[in-house]
Tab-separated table of C-alpha atoms and ligand atoms in Angstrom:
chain	number	residue	atom	x	y	z
A	24	MET	CA	142.494	-140.440	-67.892
A	25	THR	CA	141.061	-137.095	-68.183
A	26	ALA	CA	137.467	-137.360	-69.919
A	27	PRO	CA	137.541	-135.586	-73.426
A	28	ALA	CA	135.054	-133.003	-71.907
A	29	ASP	CA	137.081	-132.259	-69.177
A	30	TYR	CA	139.982	-131.836	-71.477
A	31	ALA	CA	138.305	-129.149	-73.375
A	32	ALA	CA	137.455	-127.376	-70.240
A	33	ALA	CA	141.299	-127.277	-69.001
A	34	LEU	CA	142.137	-126.253	-72.527
A	35	ARG	CA	139.568	-123.068	-72.438
A	36	ASP	CA	140.822	-122.096	-68.918
A	37	GLU	CA	144.946	-122.515	-70.068
A	38	ALA	CA	143.745	-120.138	-73.077
A	39	LEU	CA	141.897	-117.629	-71.295
A	40	ALA	CA	144.781	-117.028	-68.739
A	41	ALA	CA	147.244	-116.834	-71.787
A	42	LEU	CA	144.858	-114.287	-73.430
A	43	ASP	CA	144.847	-112.023	-70.199
A	44	ARG	CA	148.691	-111.768	-70.775
A	45	ALA	CA	148.688	-110.658	-74.071
A	46	GLY	CA	149.125	-107.058	-74.183
A	47	VAL	CA	149.833	-106.038	-77.929
A	48	PRO	CA	148.277	-106.694	-81.357
A	49	GLY	CA	151.202	-109.033	-82.370
A	50	ALA	CA	150.784	-111.602	-78.826
A	51	LEU	CA	147.167	-111.545	-79.804
A	52	GLU	CA	148.076	-113.198	-83.033
A	53	SER	CA	150.357	-115.807	-81.538
A	54	TRP	CA	147.612	-116.710	-79.076
A	55	ARG	CA	145.183	-117.313	-81.910
A	56	VAL	CA	147.572	-119.194	-83.811
A	57	GLU	CA	148.523	-121.453	-80.804
A	58	TYR	CA	144.823	-122.422	-79.616
A	59	LEU	CA	142.596	-121.430	-82.572
A	60	GLY	CA	144.860	-122.086	-85.549
A	61	ARG	CA	144.564	-124.605	-88.284
A	62	SER	CA	146.927	-126.802	-86.047
A	63	GLY	CA	146.119	-125.127	-82.917
A	64	LYS	CA	145.651	-126.846	-79.619
A	65	LEU	CA	141.906	-126.460	-79.474
A	66	THR	CA	141.447	-127.106	-83.277
A	67	ALA	CA	143.052	-130.388	-82.634
A	68	ALA	CA	140.902	-131.475	-79.784
A	69	LEU	CA	137.651	-130.722	-81.867
A	70	ARG	CA	139.515	-133.189	-84.701
A	71	SER	CA	139.707	-135.620	-82.133
A	72	VAL	CA	136.425	-135.772	-81.221
A	73	ALA	CA	135.586	-137.936	-84.322
A	74	GLN	CA	137.829	-140.784	-82.922
A	75	LEU	CA	136.150	-141.114	-79.766
A	76	PRO	CA	133.545	-144.094	-78.861
A	77	PRO	CA	130.096	-142.923	-79.945
A	78	GLU	CA	128.858	-142.728	-76.296
A	79	GLU	CA	131.479	-140.093	-75.466
A	80	ARG	CA	131.296	-138.080	-78.804
A	81	ARG	CA	128.337	-135.782	-77.934
A	82	ALA	CA	129.471	-134.408	-74.208
A	83	ALA	CA	132.988	-134.023	-75.865
A	84	GLY	CA	131.848	-132.333	-79.104
A	85	ALA	CA	129.615	-129.928	-77.151
A	86	ALA	CA	132.358	-128.796	-74.484
A	87	ALA	CA	135.034	-128.333	-77.235
A	88	ASN	CA	132.713	-126.150	-79.661
A	89	GLU	CA	131.734	-124.258	-76.698
A	90	ALA	CA	135.227	-123.348	-75.702
A	91	LYS	CA	135.958	-122.454	-79.333
A	92	ALA	CA	132.876	-119.983	-79.052
A	93	LEU	CA	134.134	-118.564	-75.787
A	94	LEU	CA	137.698	-118.277	-77.073
A	95	GLU	CA	136.509	-116.381	-80.083
A	96	ARG	CA	134.619	-113.872	-78.460
A	97	ARG	CA	136.867	-113.456	-75.879
A	98	LEU	CA	139.680	-112.526	-78.496
A	99	ALA	CA	137.509	-110.146	-79.946
A	100	GLU	CA	136.805	-108.321	-76.593
A	101	ARG	CA	140.498	-108.593	-76.088
A	102	ARG	CA	141.851	-107.058	-79.114
A	103	ALA	CA	138.951	-104.097	-78.679
A	104	GLU	CA	140.043	-103.695	-75.231
A	105	ILE	CA	143.990	-103.342	-76.663
A	106	GLU	CA	143.266	-101.079	-79.656
A	107	ALA	CA	141.145	-98.719	-77.589
A	108	ALA	CA	144.213	-98.576	-74.966
A	109	LEU	CA	146.672	-97.567	-77.805
A	110	ALA	CA	144.545	-95.194	-79.235
A	111	GLN	CA	144.123	-93.405	-75.927
A	112	ASN	CA	147.956	-93.557	-75.524
A	113	ALA	CA	148.461	-91.983	-78.820
A	114	GLY	CA	145.901	-89.411	-78.298
A	115	ALA	CA	148.083	-88.082	-74.796
A	116	GLY	CA	150.872	-88.057	-77.067
A	117	ALA	CA	153.202	-90.763	-75.539
A	118	LEU	CA	153.410	-93.112	-78.218
A	119	ASP	CA	152.811	-91.341	-81.295
A	120	VAL	CA	156.398	-91.223	-83.044
A	121	THR	CA	155.287	-89.381	-85.789
A	122	LEU	CA	154.953	-86.102	-84.330
A	123	PRO	CA	157.720	-83.610	-84.817
A	124	GLY	CA	160.227	-83.302	-82.071
A	125	ARG	CA	159.611	-80.673	-79.176
A	126	PRO	CA	162.379	-78.019	-80.006
A	127	VAL	CA	165.224	-77.693	-77.048
A	128	PRO	CA	165.665	-73.889	-76.075
A	129	GLU	CA	169.051	-72.597	-77.793
A	130	GLY	CA	171.343	-70.813	-75.547
A	131	ARG	CA	172.547	-67.325	-76.856
A	132	HIS	CA	175.771	-65.185	-75.930
A	133	HIS	CA	175.100	-61.991	-73.847
A	134	PRO	CA	175.321	-59.132	-76.076
A	135	SER	CA	178.679	-57.572	-73.719
A	136	THR	CA	180.171	-61.412	-74.254
A	137	ILE	CA	179.542	-61.145	-78.619
A	138	VAL	CA	180.897	-57.437	-78.554
A	139	MET	CA	183.839	-58.379	-76.222
A	140	ARG	CA	185.060	-61.484	-78.303
A	141	GLU	CA	184.445	-59.476	-81.544
A	142	ILE	CA	186.915	-56.663	-80.233
A	143	GLN	CA	189.292	-59.472	-78.500
A	144	ALA	CA	189.616	-61.120	-81.838
A	145	ILE	CA	190.751	-57.768	-83.442
A	146	PHE	CA	193.265	-57.167	-81.130
A	147	ARG	CA	194.147	-60.888	-81.149
A	148	ASP	CA	194.976	-60.636	-84.854
A	149	MET	CA	197.169	-57.595	-84.255
A	150	GLY	CA	199.286	-59.668	-82.174
A	151	PHE	CA	198.024	-58.712	-78.468
A	152	GLN	CA	197.873	-61.325	-75.799
A	153	ILE	CA	194.782	-61.472	-73.681
A	154	ALA	CA	195.100	-61.680	-69.716
A	155	GLU	CA	192.632	-61.110	-66.900
A	156	GLY	CA	192.787	-59.970	-63.331
A	157	PRO	CA	191.037	-60.079	-59.992
A	158	GLU	CA	187.919	-57.852	-59.386
A	159	VAL	CA	188.680	-57.469	-55.875
A	160	GLU	CA	191.961	-54.972	-55.912
A	161	TRP	CA	194.198	-53.362	-53.886
A	162	ASP	CA	194.403	-49.634	-53.324
A	163	LYS	CA	197.935	-49.878	-54.606
A	164	TYR	CA	197.089	-51.305	-57.881
A	165	ASN	CA	193.983	-49.445	-58.767
A	166	PHE	CA	195.235	-45.960	-57.859
A	167	GLU	CA	198.633	-45.672	-56.325
A	168	MET	CA	200.630	-47.475	-58.828
A	169	LEU	CA	198.817	-45.714	-61.663
A	170	ASN	CA	200.279	-42.268	-60.531
A	171	ILE	CA	196.828	-41.593	-58.433
A	172	PRO	CA	198.374	-41.200	-54.433
A	173	GLN	CA	196.334	-41.091	-51.625
A	174	ASP	CA	194.226	-37.717	-51.658
A	175	HIS	CA	195.015	-36.900	-55.388
A	176	PRO	CA	191.938	-35.257	-56.490
A	177	ALA	CA	191.754	-37.671	-59.718
A	178	ARG	CA	190.232	-40.118	-57.016
A	179	ASP	CA	186.919	-38.226	-57.408
A	180	MET	CA	186.693	-39.471	-60.998
A	181	PHE	CA	186.374	-42.832	-59.695
A	182	ASP	CA	183.305	-43.496	-57.257
A	183	THR	CA	184.691	-46.538	-55.252
A	184	PHE	CA	183.142	-49.576	-53.677
A	185	TRP	CA	185.363	-49.942	-50.952
A	186	LEU	CA	185.844	-53.086	-49.177
A	187	ASP	CA	186.029	-53.863	-45.521
A	188	ALA	CA	188.747	-56.408	-45.284
A	189	ASN	CA	192.409	-55.668	-44.617
A	190	ARG	CA	191.832	-52.110	-43.352
A	191	ALA	CA	194.895	-50.314	-42.525
A	192	PRO	CA	195.962	-49.510	-38.999
A	193	ASP	CA	194.694	-45.896	-38.812
A	194	GLY	CA	191.455	-47.604	-40.133
A	195	GLY	CA	191.689	-46.666	-43.910
A	196	PHE	CA	190.669	-48.410	-46.602
A	197	THR	CA	192.850	-50.634	-48.881
A	198	THR	CA	190.873	-52.756	-51.014
A	199	LEU	CA	188.028	-52.314	-53.133
A	200	LEU	CA	186.047	-53.239	-56.507
A	201	ARG	CA	188.427	-52.191	-59.032
A	202	THR	CA	187.011	-49.216	-60.693
A	203	HIS	CA	188.691	-49.831	-64.035
A	204	THR	CA	191.061	-52.521	-65.760
A	205	SER	CA	193.928	-50.280	-65.650
A	206	PRO	CA	195.286	-51.734	-62.160
A	207	MET	CA	196.190	-54.770	-64.664
A	208	GLN	CA	198.601	-52.210	-66.439
A	209	ALA	CA	200.845	-52.157	-63.407
A	210	ARG	CA	200.286	-55.538	-62.454
A	211	ILE	CA	201.714	-56.968	-65.826
A	212	MET	CA	204.438	-54.441	-65.609
A	213	GLU	CA	205.595	-55.361	-62.382
A	214	ALA	CA	205.402	-59.123	-63.501
A	215	GLN	CA	207.502	-59.032	-66.804
A	216	GLU	CA	209.650	-57.553	-68.937
A	217	PRO	CA	209.023	-55.622	-72.177
A	218	PRO	CA	208.010	-56.080	-75.069
A	219	ILE	CA	204.331	-56.430	-73.927
A	220	ARG	CA	201.372	-56.358	-76.101
A	221	VAL	CA	198.169	-57.221	-74.189
A	222	ILE	CA	194.808	-56.635	-73.811
A	223	ILE	CA	192.554	-57.034	-70.397
A	224	PRO	CA	188.851	-57.781	-70.530
A	225	GLY	CA	187.009	-57.598	-67.358
A	226	LYS	CA	184.178	-56.320	-64.934
A	227	CYS	CA	184.392	-53.037	-63.222
A	228	TYR	CA	182.284	-51.652	-60.390
A	229	ARG	CA	181.837	-48.042	-59.542
A	230	TYR	CA	179.507	-46.599	-56.587
A	231	GLU	CA	177.130	-44.293	-58.608
A	232	ALA	CA	173.651	-43.551	-59.188
A	233	THR	CA	172.145	-45.555	-62.201
A	234	ASP	CA	170.876	-44.253	-65.195
A	235	ALA	CA	170.450	-44.822	-68.808
A	236	THR	CA	174.048	-44.538	-69.553
A	237	HIS	CA	175.358	-45.262	-66.159
A	238	GLU	CA	175.543	-48.744	-64.550
A	239	SER	CA	177.334	-49.660	-61.331
A	240	GLN	CA	178.900	-52.933	-62.751
A	241	PHE	CA	180.293	-52.565	-66.756
A	242	HIS	CA	182.926	-54.071	-68.599
A	243	GLN	CA	186.263	-52.494	-69.793
A	244	ILE	CA	188.685	-53.944	-72.116
A	245	GLU	CA	192.379	-52.557	-71.289
A	246	GLY	CA	195.016	-52.305	-74.188
A	247	LEU	CA	198.603	-52.009	-73.182
A	248	ALA	CA	201.861	-52.188	-75.447
A	249	VAL	CA	205.350	-51.188	-74.058
A	250	ASP	CA	208.553	-51.704	-75.655
A	251	LYS	CA	211.670	-49.386	-76.731
A	252	GLY	CA	210.606	-46.841	-79.024
A	253	VAL	CA	206.784	-46.971	-79.029
A	254	THR	CA	205.307	-43.607	-79.943
A	255	PHE	CA	202.022	-41.927	-80.151
A	256	ALA	CA	201.766	-42.518	-83.670
A	257	ASN	CA	201.769	-46.502	-82.757
A	258	LEU	CA	198.981	-45.720	-80.575
A	259	LYS	CA	197.083	-43.885	-83.208
A	260	SER	CA	197.454	-46.540	-85.839
A	261	VAL	CA	196.479	-49.713	-83.572
A	262	LEU	CA	193.318	-47.562	-82.345
A	263	TYR	CA	192.556	-46.502	-86.027
A	264	ASP	CA	192.794	-50.014	-87.363
A	265	PHE	CA	190.794	-51.114	-84.549
A	266	ALA	CA	187.821	-48.628	-85.368
A	267	ARG	CA	187.901	-49.629	-89.245
A	268	ARG	CA	187.757	-53.257	-88.266
A	269	MET	CA	185.265	-53.053	-85.683
A	270	PHE	CA	182.843	-50.303	-87.297
A	271	GLY	CA	183.595	-50.345	-90.954
A	272	PRO	CA	186.409	-49.346	-93.195
A	273	ASP	CA	185.289	-46.037	-94.090
A	274	THR	CA	185.016	-44.921	-89.957
A	275	ARG	CA	186.439	-41.841	-89.261
A	276	VAL	CA	187.750	-41.409	-86.098
A	277	ARG	CA	188.566	-38.206	-83.978
A	278	PHE	CA	191.224	-37.930	-81.136
A	279	ARG	CA	191.154	-34.911	-78.561
A	280	CYS	CA	193.074	-34.103	-75.339
A	281	ASP	CA	191.652	-35.643	-72.172
A	282	TYR	CA	192.960	-35.981	-68.881
A	283	PHE	CA	193.915	-39.694	-67.204
A	284	PRO	CA	196.581	-39.533	-64.278
A	285	PHE	CA	198.497	-42.653	-65.640
A	286	VAL	CA	198.946	-41.149	-69.138
A	287	GLU	CA	201.022	-38.453	-70.544
A	288	PRO	CA	199.682	-37.090	-72.988
A	289	GLY	CA	195.994	-38.371	-72.750
A	290	VAL	CA	193.071	-38.502	-75.342
A	291	ASP	CA	189.710	-39.792	-75.680
A	292	MET	CA	188.718	-41.096	-78.863
A	293	ALA	CA	185.676	-40.811	-80.652
A	294	ILE	CA	184.312	-42.310	-84.100
A	295	GLU	CA	181.472	-40.920	-86.241
A	296	TRP	CA	178.507	-42.868	-86.228
A	297	ARG	CA	175.265	-42.085	-87.973
A	298	GLY	CA	176.471	-38.283	-88.171
A	299	ASP	CA	177.481	-37.964	-84.586
A	300	TRP	CA	181.064	-38.287	-83.053
A	301	LEU	CA	180.527	-40.733	-79.854
A	302	GLU	CA	183.324	-40.900	-77.397
A	303	ILE	CA	184.153	-44.915	-77.240
A	304	LEU	CA	187.828	-44.904	-75.516
A	305	GLY	CA	190.457	-43.396	-73.227
A	306	ALA	CA	194.136	-43.677	-74.146
A	307	GLY	CA	197.268	-42.000	-73.937
A	308	MET	CA	201.229	-42.705	-73.757
A	309	VAL	CA	201.611	-44.892	-70.323
A	310	HIS	CA	202.970	-42.048	-67.923
A	311	PRO	CA	206.731	-42.244	-66.824
A	312	ASN	CA	205.712	-42.293	-63.298
A	313	VAL	CA	203.652	-45.357	-64.181
A	314	LEU	CA	206.705	-47.039	-65.854
A	315	ARG	CA	208.834	-46.084	-62.759
A	316	ALA	CA	206.551	-47.365	-60.092
A	317	ALA	CA	206.369	-50.650	-62.067
A	318	GLY	CA	210.585	-50.873	-62.321
A	319	TYR	CA	210.501	-49.796	-65.881
A	320	ASP	CA	213.093	-46.937	-66.934
A	321	PRO	CA	210.968	-44.528	-68.864
A	322	ALA	CA	214.581	-43.372	-70.482
A	323	VAL	CA	214.507	-46.735	-72.227
A	324	TYR	CA	211.077	-47.877	-72.613
A	325	SER	CA	207.672	-46.096	-73.507
A	326	GLY	CA	204.385	-47.520	-74.127
A	327	PHE	CA	200.442	-46.796	-74.638
A	328	ALA	CA	197.349	-47.905	-73.375
A	329	PHE	CA	193.996	-47.707	-73.839
A	330	GLY	CA	190.126	-48.354	-72.063
A	331	MET	CA	187.134	-49.068	-73.783
A	332	GLY	CA	183.527	-49.756	-72.446
A	333	PRO	CA	182.330	-52.799	-74.632
A	334	GLU	CA	178.621	-51.848	-73.250
A	335	ARG	CA	179.040	-48.506	-74.919
A	336	ILE	CA	179.907	-50.052	-77.907
A	337	ALA	CA	177.249	-52.438	-78.008
A	338	MET	CA	174.985	-49.747	-77.412
A	339	LEU	CA	175.781	-48.062	-80.420
A	340	LYS	CA	176.239	-50.975	-82.716
A	341	TYR	CA	173.017	-52.315	-81.627
A	342	GLY	CA	171.095	-49.340	-81.046
A	343	VAL	CA	170.287	-50.204	-77.281
A	344	ASN	CA	169.140	-46.856	-75.389
A	345	ASP	CA	169.570	-47.944	-71.947
A	346	ILE	CA	172.895	-49.473	-70.360
A	347	ARG	CA	170.602	-51.067	-67.378
A	348	LEU	CA	169.130	-53.624	-69.963
A	349	PHE	CA	172.521	-55.343	-70.240
A	350	LEU	CA	172.125	-56.597	-66.516
A	351	ALA	CA	168.220	-56.897	-66.095
A	352	ASN	CA	168.297	-60.100	-67.248
A	353	ASP	CA	165.145	-59.582	-69.384
A	354	HIS	CA	164.791	-62.447	-71.793
A	355	ARG	CA	162.721	-60.282	-74.398
A	356	PHE	CA	166.090	-58.222	-74.831
A	357	LEU	CA	168.662	-60.833	-74.454
A	358	SER	CA	166.822	-63.292	-77.170
A	359	GLN	CA	167.542	-60.535	-79.559
A	360	PHE	CA	171.399	-61.324	-79.688
A	361	ARG	CA	173.138	-63.902	-81.710
B	15	LIG	N1	191.092	-46.628	-67.286
B	15	LIG	C1	190.362	-45.599	-67.753
B	15	LIG	C2	189.027	-45.231	-67.067
B	15	LIG	O1	188.197	-46.019	-66.449
B	15	LIG	C3	190.699	-45.523	-69.195
B	15	LIG	C4	191.768	-45.494	-69.611
B	15	LIG	C5	192.487	-46.485	-69.712
B	15	LIG	C6	192.410	-44.314	-70.031
B	15	LIG	C7	193.813	-46.516	-70.448
B	15	LIG	C8	193.546	-44.203	-70.539
B	15	LIG	C9	194.435	-45.426	-70.676
B	15	LIG	O2	188.051	-44.191	-67.292
């Protein structure tokens, strides 16, 4: 049988090992109850000393009292250690659940996207569908089917990025980065029958020096309506309506003659904006040659088309004075739009 003094020492060692494993204040309290509590193991050992034969009492009592004093001291030390560690963690921000959360950075739409969606919503409400087309385009759609044959002087209106792919046998270029969204007029008419009411948003490219009002990459939104009996009055009413929904109900609108090979007659439309007339789009009646190239009979069908630049419109709506900001990816600029 183990001597009572040895028993107290064994209990002490067991308790010290358990104390080392206790890592949080709650575990310390359980430990205290288990060993030092009213019905704890060491308390019981101390109580049992009274039942020992007199010659064993002294040694057993001393060992148990010594163990109790040691455990109480170690408990206090361990509590202080744990509290210091917790305080340090809280100071480092790792555990303080009372701090407010860190805000997650919020994404925003690009100003071009905002304006394009606004324009698209207006035409969608008027019954136009939305289509998209390729940015790498054939000469055929970008120029030829739009009444701009090879060597036509109007090609000078469009400074073109030509592509090396699919060079003709004579070395001539046949593919390019589309200079406008108008090639989609030809593609859509070629692929389907009237009635057509469609708008086409997309990126366009021009090989030209950039400055505050010219960028080599920009967006356009093309519009096309073809049916029996479509008139210039229809063109005007749709674009008046657009201008008023986009810029406010009192917006004044001005049409002037302009030239684009794929329309006849052709116009540009300006709106009155803070006292100035600003041209925002080109438009006109689809040229008979364009209808014919797509397989439509110009004696049966007529249509109107228009094309506008969303960056230009964003510049006047938001007071942006340099078109190059749209592609500069400067967060100080982009974060101003919602
Ligand atoms: N495509 C012309 C341009 O880029 C705009 C336009 C479209 C004009 C449709 C008339 C009709 O300048």
